[in-house]
Coordinates of C-alpha atoms in Angstrom, one line a residue:
M2 CA -0.1 0.3 -0.1
T3 CA 1.6 3.5 -1.4
S4 CA 1.2 5.8 1.1
T5 CA -0.7 9.6 -0.1
S6 CA 0.6 12.7 0.7
M7 CA -2.3 15.0 1.5
S8 CA -2.9 18.7 1.4
K9 CA -5.5 20.7 3.2
G10 CA -8.8 20.2 2.2
A11 CA -8.2 16.9 0.1
N12 CA -9.5 14.3 0.8
L13 CA -9.4 10.2 0.0
P14 CA -11.3 6.9 0.4
V15 CA -10.2 4.6 3.7
A16 CA -10.2 0.9 2.7
V17 CA -9.0 -0.4 5.9
G18 CA -11.4 -1.7 8.8
A19 CA -9.4 -0.1 11.8
V20 CA -7.4 3.4 11.4
R21 CA -4.5 4.4 13.5
A22 CA -4.2 8.2 13.6
V23 CA -0.5 9.1 14.7
L24 CA 0.0 12.5 15.5
G25 CA 3.3 13.3 15.5
W26 CA 6.0 16.3 16.8
T27 CA 9.3 17.4 17.8
G28 CA 9.6 20.0 20.6
G29 CA 12.7 22.0 21.9
D30 CA 13.2 23.6 25.3
G31 CA 10.0 25.4 26.4
A32 CA 8.0 23.5 23.7
P33 CA 4.2 22.3 25.1
D34 CA 3.0 19.0 25.4
A35 CA 0.2 18.1 22.8
D36 CA -2.2 15.2 23.3
A37 CA -4.8 13.8 20.8
S38 CA -8.2 13.1 20.9
A39 CA -11.3 12.2 18.9
L40 CA -14.9 13.0 18.8
L41 CA -17.6 10.8 17.3
L42 CA -20.4 13.1 15.6
G43 CA -23.6 12.3 14.6
A44 CA -25.9 13.7 11.5
D45 CA -26.0 17.2 12.9
G46 CA -22.2 17.4 13.2
R47 CA -22.3 17.1 17.4
V48 CA -21.7 14.7 19.8
R49 CA -24.7 12.8 21.5
D50 CA -23.0 13.5 25.0
D51 CA -20.1 14.0 26.9
G52 CA -19.2 10.2 26.1
D53 CA -18.4 10.7 22.7
F54 CA -15.1 12.6 23.5
V55 CA -12.4 10.3 23.8
F56 CA -9.0 11.7 25.2
Y57 CA -6.4 10.9 27.7
N58 CA -8.8 11.4 30.5
Q59 CA -11.4 9.1 28.8
P60 CA -9.4 6.8 26.8
R61 CA -11.9 4.6 25.7
H62 CA -15.6 4.8 23.7
A63 CA -18.3 3.1 25.6
S64 CA -18.9 1.1 22.2
G65 CA -15.0 0.0 22.2
A66 CA -14.8 1.4 18.6
V67 CA -12.3 4.3 19.3
R68 CA -9.4 4.1 21.9
H69 CA -6.8 6.8 23.1
L70 CA -3.8 4.6 22.8
G71 CA -1.5 7.1 24.7
K72 CA 2.0 8.4 23.8
R73 CA 5.7 7.1 22.8
R74 CA 9.1 9.2 22.2
D75 CA 11.5 7.8 20.0
A76 CA 14.6 9.5 18.3
G77 CA 13.3 12.5 19.3
V78 CA 10.3 12.6 17.9
T79 CA 7.1 12.3 20.1
T80 CA 3.8 10.4 18.9
D81 CA 0.1 10.1 20.2
T82 CA -2.3 7.8 18.8
V83 CA -6.2 7.3 18.8
E84 CA -7.3 3.9 17.1
V85 CA -10.9 3.8 15.1
E86 CA -12.4 0.6 14.4
L87 CA -14.8 1.7 11.7
R88 CA -16.5 -1.5 11.6
S89 CA -17.4 -1.2 15.2
L90 CA -18.8 2.4 14.8
E91 CA -22.5 2.6 16.1
P92 CA -24.7 3.4 12.9
E93 CA -25.6 6.8 14.0
I94 CA -21.7 8.3 14.3
E95 CA -21.5 9.8 10.9
R96 CA -17.7 11.4 11.2
V97 CA -15.0 11.0 14.1
V98 CA -13.2 14.3 13.9
L99 CA -9.3 13.8 15.1
G100 CA -8.3 16.5 17.1
A101 CA -5.4 18.0 19.3
S102 CA -4.6 20.2 22.1
A103 CA -1.5 21.9 23.2
D104 CA -1.0 22.0 26.9
G105 CA 1.6 25.1 28.3
G106 CA 1.8 26.7 24.8
T107 CA 0.8 27.1 21.1
F108 CA 1.4 24.3 18.1
G109 CA 3.6 27.2 16.3
Q110 CA 6.1 26.1 19.0
L111 CA 6.2 22.6 17.6
S112 CA 7.8 21.2 14.6
G113 CA 7.2 18.7 12.1
L114 CA 3.7 18.2 13.1
T115 CA 2.1 15.8 11.2
L116 CA -0.7 13.4 11.1
R117 CA -0.1 9.8 9.7
L118 CA -3.0 7.4 9.0
L119 CA -1.9 3.6 9.6
D120 CA -4.1 0.4 8.9
A121 CA -4.3 -0.8 12.4
G122 CA -3.9 -4.3 11.3
T123 CA -0.6 -4.4 9.3
Q124 CA 0.8 -1.0 10.7
R125 CA 1.0 0.3 7.2
E126 CA 0.9 4.1 6.5
F127 CA -1.6 4.7 3.9
A128 CA -1.7 8.9 4.3
R129 CA 0.2 11.3 5.6
F130 CA -0.9 15.2 6.1
E131 CA 1.9 17.5 7.0
M132 CA 0.0 20.7 8.8
E133 CA 1.4 24.0 9.7
A134 CA 0.3 26.3 13.0
T135 CA 1.1 29.6 14.8
T136 CA -0.9 30.6 17.8
E137 CA -3.3 27.7 17.9
T138 CA -3.6 25.7 21.2
A139 CA -6.3 23.7 19.5
F140 CA -5.9 21.8 16.2
L141 CA -8.2 19.4 14.0
G142 CA -6.1 17.4 12.0
G143 CA -8.7 15.8 9.7
E144 CA -12.1 13.7 9.7
L145 CA -13.0 10.4 9.1
Y146 CA -16.6 10.5 7.4
R147 CA -18.9 8.3 6.0
R148 CA -20.2 9.1 2.6
A149 CA -22.4 6.7 0.5
G150 CA -21.7 3.9 2.9
Q151 CA -18.2 4.4 2.2
W152 CA -15.4 5.4 5.1
K153 CA -13.0 8.6 3.5
F154 CA -10.6 11.1 5.3
R155 CA -10.7 14.7 4.9
A156 CA -7.4 16.8 5.9
I157 CA -8.5 20.1 7.7
G158 CA -5.3 21.5 9.7
Q159 CA -7.3 24.4 11.4
G160 CA -6.7 25.4 14.7
Y161 CA -8.5 27.3 17.9
A162 CA -7.0 29.7 20.2
S163 CA -9.2 28.7 22.6
G164 CA -7.7 25.3 23.7
L165 CA -9.2 21.9 24.0
A166 CA -12.1 23.6 25.8
G167 CA -12.8 25.8 22.6
L168 CA -12.4 22.2 20.4
A169 CA -15.0 20.3 22.5
T170 CA -17.5 23.3 23.0
D171 CA -18.0 23.7 19.2
F172 CA -18.7 20.3 19.0
G173 CA -21.4 20.1 21.7
I174 CA -19.1 19.0 24.7
S175 CA -20.1 20.6 28.3
V176 CA -17.1 21.7 29.7
D177 CA -16.5 24.2 32.5
E178 CA -12.7 24.2 33.4
E179 CA -13.0 25.2 37.2
P180 CA -17.1 24.8 38.2
A181 CA -18.3 26.0 40.9
L182 CA -19.4 23.4 43.4
P183 CA -23.1 23.3 44.1
T184 CA -24.7 22.4 47.0
P185 CA -25.6 18.5 46.6
A186 CA -29.1 18.6 45.7
T187 CA -30.0 15.3 47.2
V188 CA -34.0 14.5 47.2
L189 CA -35.1 12.7 50.3
P190 CA -37.6 9.9 49.4
P191 CA -41.4 10.5 50.6
V192 CA -42.5 9.2 54.0
A193 CA -44.6 6.0 52.9
P194 CA -44.7 2.7 54.8
P195 CA -42.7 0.2 52.8
T196 CA -45.6 -2.0 52.0
T197 CA -46.9 0.5 49.7
V198 CA -46.2 1.6 46.1
R199 CA -44.2 4.7 47.1
T200 CA -44.7 8.4 45.2
P201 CA -41.4 8.9 42.9
P202 CA -38.8 11.4 44.5
V203 CA -39.7 15.0 43.7
P204 CA -36.9 16.7 41.4
A205 CA -34.2 18.6 43.6
T206 CA -34.6 22.3 42.8
P207 CA -31.0 24.2 42.5
H208 CA -28.9 25.7 45.8
A209 CA -26.7 28.3 46.3
P210 CA -23.1 27.2 46.6
P211 CA -22.5 26.0 50.3
P212 CA -21.7 28.7 52.8
P213 CA -17.8 29.3 54.0
A214 CA -19.1 27.7 57.6
R215 CA -19.8 24.5 56.0
R216 CA -23.2 24.3 57.7
I217 CA -25.1 21.3 56.3
P218 CA -28.4 22.4 54.9
P219 CA -31.7 21.7 56.1
P220 CA -33.2 18.7 54.4
P221 CA -36.1 19.8 51.9
P222 CA -39.5 19.7 52.8
V223 CA -41.1 15.9 52.5
P224 CA -43.9 15.7 50.1
P225 CA -47.3 14.1 51.4
T226 CA -47.7 10.7 52.5
S227 CA -49.7 8.4 51.1
P228 CA -52.2 6.8 53.5
A229 CA -50.9 4.4 56.2
S230 CA -50.8 0.8 55.4
P231 CA -50.7 -2.6 57.9
T232 CA -47.2 -2.9 59.1
P233 CA -45.5 -6.3 58.3
P234 CA -46.1 -8.9 61.2
A235 CA -43.7 -8.8 63.7
S236 CA -40.0 -10.1 63.0
A237 CA -36.7 -10.0 64.9
S238 CA -35.5 -6.5 63.7
R239 CA -32.8 -5.9 65.6
P240 CA -31.8 -2.5 66.8
S241 CA -29.0 -0.4 65.5
R242 CA -26.4 2.0 66.6
G243 CA -27.0 5.7 65.6
E244 CA -31.0 5.4 64.5
E245 CA -32.1 7.1 67.5
R246 CA -30.5 10.5 65.8
L247 CA -32.6 10.2 62.8
P248 CA -35.3 12.4 62.0
V249 CA -38.7 10.8 63.5
D250 CA -40.1 10.5 59.4
M251 CA -36.8 8.7 58.3
R252 CA -36.8 6.7 61.5
K253 CA -40.1 5.5 60.8
R254 CA -39.2 4.0 57.6
L255 CA -36.3 2.6 59.1
S256 CA -38.0 0.3 61.4
L257 CA -40.7 -0.5 58.9
R258 CA -38.1 -1.3 56.4
K259 CA -35.6 -3.5 59.1
E260 CA -39.0 -5.4 59.7
Q261 CA -39.5 -6.1 55.7
V262 CA -36.0 -7.2 55.7
A263 CA -35.9 -9.8 58.4
V264 CA -39.3 -10.9 57.2
S265 CA -37.4 -11.9 53.8
L266 CA -34.6 -13.2 55.7
R267 CA -36.8 -15.6 57.4
K268 CA -38.7 -16.5 54.4
H269 CA -35.4 -18.0 52.9
G270 CA -34.3 -19.3 55.8
A271 CA -31.7 -16.9 57.0
E272 CA -33.3 -15.8 60.1
G273 CA -30.7 -14.1 62.9
V274 CA -28.1 -14.1 60.1
T275 CA -25.5 -11.4 60.2
A276 CA -23.4 -10.2 57.7
R277 CA -21.0 -6.9 56.6
V278 CA -22.9 -5.3 53.9
L279 CA -21.0 -3.0 51.1
L280 CA -22.4 -0.7 48.9
I281 CA -21.2 0.4 45.4
L282 CA -22.8 3.2 42.9
D283 CA -22.9 3.8 39.9
A284 CA -22.0 7.4 38.9
S285 CA -21.8 7.0 35.4
G286 CA -22.7 10.1 33.1
S287 CA -25.9 8.0 32.2
M288 CA -27.1 7.8 35.7
S289 CA -27.5 11.7 35.8
F290 CA -31.4 11.5 35.4
L291 CA -31.6 9.0 38.6
Y292 CA -29.4 11.1 40.6
A293 CA -31.3 14.3 39.8
K294 CA -34.6 12.8 40.4
G295 CA -33.8 11.4 44.0
V296 CA -34.0 7.6 42.9
V297 CA -30.6 7.1 43.8
A298 CA -31.0 8.6 47.4
D299 CA -33.9 6.6 47.7
V300 CA -31.9 3.5 47.2
V301 CA -29.1 4.3 49.3
E302 CA -31.3 4.7 52.5
R303 CA -33.6 1.7 51.6
M304 CA -30.4 -0.5 51.5
A305 CA -29.3 1.6 54.8
A306 CA -32.3 -1.1 56.5
V307 CA -30.5 -3.7 54.9
A308 CA -27.4 -3.0 56.4
A309 CA -28.7 -2.0 59.8
Q310 CA -30.6 -5.5 60.0
L311 CA -27.6 -7.5 58.9
D312 CA -24.8 -5.7 60.9
D313 CA -25.5 -3.7 64.0
D314 CA -22.5 -1.5 64.2
G315 CA -24.3 1.1 62.4
A316 CA -22.3 1.9 59.6
M317 CA -21.8 0.8 55.6
Q318 CA -19.0 0.9 53.8
A319 CA -19.4 2.4 50.2
W320 CA -17.7 3.2 46.8
T321 CA -19.0 5.3 43.7
F322 CA -17.4 4.6 40.2
A323 CA -17.5 5.4 36.5
S324 CA -14.3 6.0 34.5
Q325 CA -12.7 5.6 38.1
A326 CA -13.7 3.5 41.4
A327 CA -13.5 6.0 44.7
R328 CA -13.8 5.3 48.4
L329 CA -17.0 7.0 50.0
P330 CA -16.9 7.9 53.7
D331 CA -18.5 5.1 55.7
L332 CA -22.3 5.6 56.0
T333 CA -23.0 5.9 59.5
L334 CA -26.7 5.4 60.1
G335 CA -27.1 8.0 62.4
E336 CA -25.7 10.8 59.7
L337 CA -27.5 9.4 57.0
P338 CA -29.6 12.4 56.1
E339 CA -26.2 14.3 55.5
W340 CA -24.6 11.5 54.1
L341 CA -27.1 11.5 51.3
K342 CA -26.6 15.1 50.8
L343 CA -23.0 15.1 51.0
H344 CA -22.0 11.8 49.2
V345 CA -24.8 10.9 46.2
R346 CA -23.1 12.6 43.2
V347 CA -23.1 11.7 39.9
G348 CA -19.6 11.6 38.2
E349 CA -18.4 14.2 36.0
L350 CA -16.2 15.0 32.7
S351 CA -13.1 16.4 33.1
L352 CA -10.9 17.8 30.5
F353 CA -8.6 19.5 33.1
R354 CA -7.9 16.7 35.4
R355 CA -3.8 16.7 34.9
S356 CA -3.4 19.7 36.9
R357 CA -4.6 17.6 40.0
K358 CA -5.9 20.9 42.0
P359 CA -8.7 20.0 44.0
R360 CA -12.4 21.3 43.3
K361 CA -13.0 24.7 45.4
G362 CA -15.5 24.3 47.9
L363 CA -15.4 20.7 48.3
L364 CA -16.5 19.7 51.9
P365 CA -14.6 17.2 54.2
G366 CA -14.3 13.5 52.7
Q367 CA -16.3 14.8 49.7
V368 CA -14.7 13.0 46.5
D369 CA -14.2 15.3 43.7
M370 CA -16.4 13.7 41.4
R371 CA -14.1 14.9 38.3
T372 CA -11.8 12.1 39.1
V373 CA -14.4 9.4 38.7
G374 CA -15.4 10.5 35.4
I375 CA -18.4 9.4 33.2
Q376 CA -18.0 5.6 31.7
N377 CA -18.4 2.6 33.0
E378 CA -15.6 0.6 34.5
E379 CA -17.1 -1.9 36.7
Q380 CA -14.4 -4.0 37.3
K381 CA -12.1 -1.5 39.2
A382 CA -14.9 -1.1 41.5
I383 CA -15.0 -5.1 42.0
A384 CA -11.4 -5.1 42.4
E385 CA -11.3 -2.1 45.0
V386 CA -13.7 -3.5 46.9
R387 CA -12.1 -7.5 46.7
T388 CA -8.9 -5.5 48.2
Y389 CA -11.1 -3.6 50.8
V390 CA -12.1 -7.4 52.4
R391 CA -8.7 -8.9 52.0
E392 CA -7.0 -6.1 54.0
H393 CA -10.3 -5.9 56.6
P394 CA -11.5 -9.4 57.3
A395 CA -14.5 -10.0 59.0
A396 CA -15.8 -12.3 61.1
D397 CA -19.2 -12.1 58.9
P398 CA -19.7 -13.1 55.6
T399 CA -19.7 -9.8 53.0
L400 CA -22.8 -8.9 51.4
V401 CA -22.3 -6.5 48.2
L402 CA -25.2 -4.5 46.9
F403 CA -24.0 -3.0 43.5
F404 CA -26.6 -0.7 41.6
S405 CA -25.5 0.1 38.0
D406 CA -27.8 1.6 35.0
G407 CA -26.1 -1.1 32.7
G408 CA -23.7 -0.1 29.5
V409 CA -21.5 -3.0 30.6
Y410 CA -18.9 -3.5 27.7
R411 CA -15.5 -4.8 30.1
N412 CA -17.3 -8.2 30.3
N413 CA -14.0 -10.2 30.1
E414 CA -12.6 -8.1 33.1
I415 CA -15.6 -8.2 35.0
E416 CA -15.7 -11.9 34.7
R417 CA -12.2 -12.5 35.6
E418 CA -12.5 -10.6 38.9
L419 CA -15.8 -12.3 39.6
R420 CA -14.5 -15.8 38.7
E421 CA -11.4 -15.1 41.1
A422 CA -13.4 -13.5 43.9
V423 CA -15.5 -17.1 44.1
E424 CA -13.1 -18.3 47.0
E425 CA -13.7 -15.4 48.9
P426 CA -16.1 -14.6 51.6
I427 CA -18.4 -12.4 49.6
F428 CA -21.4 -12.2 47.8
W429 CA -21.8 -9.9 45.0
Q430 CA -25.8 -8.8 44.4
F431 CA -26.0 -6.5 41.2
V432 CA -29.2 -4.5 40.8
G433 CA -30.1 -3.3 37.0
L434 CA -31.7 0.4 37.4
G435 CA -33.5 0.1 33.9
R436 CA -33.7 -1.8 30.6
S437 CA -30.2 -1.6 29.6
N438 CA -27.4 -4.3 28.4
Y439 CA -25.6 -5.9 31.8
G440 CA -23.5 -8.0 29.7
V441 CA -21.9 -10.7 31.5
L442 CA -24.1 -10.0 34.8
E443 CA -27.1 -11.1 33.3
R444 CA -25.2 -14.6 32.3
F445 CA -23.2 -15.3 35.3
D446 CA -25.7 -17.3 36.8
T447 CA -25.6 -19.9 34.2
L448 CA -21.7 -19.5 33.8
P449 CA -19.6 -23.0 34.9
G450 CA -16.7 -23.7 36.6
R451 CA -17.5 -22.5 39.7
R452 CA -17.2 -24.0 43.0
V453 CA -20.1 -22.1 43.9
D454 CA -22.4 -19.2 42.8
N455 CA -21.3 -16.0 44.1
V456 CA -23.2 -13.7 41.8
G457 CA -26.5 -12.3 42.1
F458 CA -28.8 -10.5 39.2
F459 CA -32.0 -9.0 38.9
S460 CA -33.1 -5.7 37.0
V461 CA -36.0 -3.6 37.5
D462 CA -37.7 -0.6 34.9
D463 CA -38.7 1.4 38.4
I464 CA -36.7 0.4 41.5
G465 CA -39.0 3.6 42.8
A466 CA -42.4 2.0 42.3
L467 CA -40.9 -1.3 43.5
P468 CA -42.6 -1.9 46.9
D469 CA -40.1 -2.8 49.8
P470 CA -41.3 -6.4 50.7
E471 CA -40.5 -7.2 46.9
L472 CA -37.4 -5.7 46.9
Y473 CA -35.9 -7.1 50.1
D474 CA -37.2 -10.3 48.6
R475 CA -35.2 -10.4 45.6
L476 CA -32.3 -8.8 47.0
L477 CA -32.1 -11.2 49.4
S478 CA -33.4 -14.5 47.6
E479 CA -29.6 -16.0 47.0
F480 CA -27.5 -14.9 49.4
P481 CA -28.8 -17.3 52.2
A482 CA -28.2 -20.1 49.6
W483 CA -24.5 -18.9 48.7
I484 CA -24.1 -18.8 52.7
T485 CA -24.6 -22.4 52.9
A486 CA -22.9 -23.6 50.1
A487 CA -20.0 -21.5 51.1
R488 CA -19.4 -22.8 54.5
R489 CA -20.2 -26.5 53.0
Q490 CA -17.0 -25.7 50.8
G491 CA -14.9 -24.4 53.3
I492 CA -14.8 -20.6 51.8
L493 CA -16.6 -19.2 55.1

């Protein structure tokens, strides 16, 4: 294959299934670094959401079709590479723009600025575009575009003086270089006994940024409650440390829910069982609606009842995850309202995380959600929890409650983590929020080659409309059987 030397505005057909776009340059003293990126655009010339931007802070598209492979330095030349599998791009993607940004200077300070296109399979170069720049801090090298069912490449060679932010916003990316931290706007769930179908939580209204004194704002008004239904039959609900400090309405909900948990355990032959309960919350970008509507806060409050009934120490360890996993402060039962306000937060896209500067206005213990990101990397959260359990052994088994809205694409990595965890005293209960692709999580019950079945999974369209008795029955249906099997196999 002969390489074509291209000029600005020229185009050529792309006859390979996967392309490596290699940005190369030479920099002297005081020259900036450069970073390659890709934007996946629809027919309107804009991204569908922030997940369609692939760059150093978000190196893989959810579809797996576009990846940022990173930098190499050889004989004074630096390269940064993006790989595009044209055959794997979603049908609605019409263009993939190949961009770059300069960190600490302009592209005019770089020499030999070149974009090379390689066949990803053979590594042979089939096109080369030598570019000229002056004061630009962001640059469009070219674009792969679909025309009449055929992929082509166009050499663009134009730049921006507004850097990566200017490039991104032109194509519909939401960018805030140093966004103000809003007061977490978590909606507490309505007061309703667990035997009724609850009214969905009311969307949160925006609040002003937290005052310097870092005083926790009062909880939002509680919506009118539905008529009370009969409480569940008396069961062995155990007292929990700290629950006496909860607001009256929350304490009543907790008490009723603990009774329901006890009933569910008794149904499954596990009355009186104790366990350490860990919580994992999906914070990926697609979860934004569920966070804004208060659905995730409602889930956390309902899971607090499970932890309170199974483990009477009054605390539950918790993690959040998207592109990265992050440990949250322990959820202490007596501080549940404040914990919901401070720590139930969705991940954020960060174009500027390299500075490592903490976000202004973060309250003590809060995670900078820019470091969490917006993609789905479930295996990272699984690995962190496995490490925690190994480093903090407990007398009781561990029950992990893992909530996600799907979009699973790391199937092999997830399966490997969960297979290795078979020999550990952990049961993984996954709960899907809505109709989505849950990948290997849906199939794990049928996967052979495990001494015990250490994974449970179910999904619900609207978890807010699922009555507590049904939720707890489904949540705890497989855990008791795993305890029995794990003891028989010597795992516990």
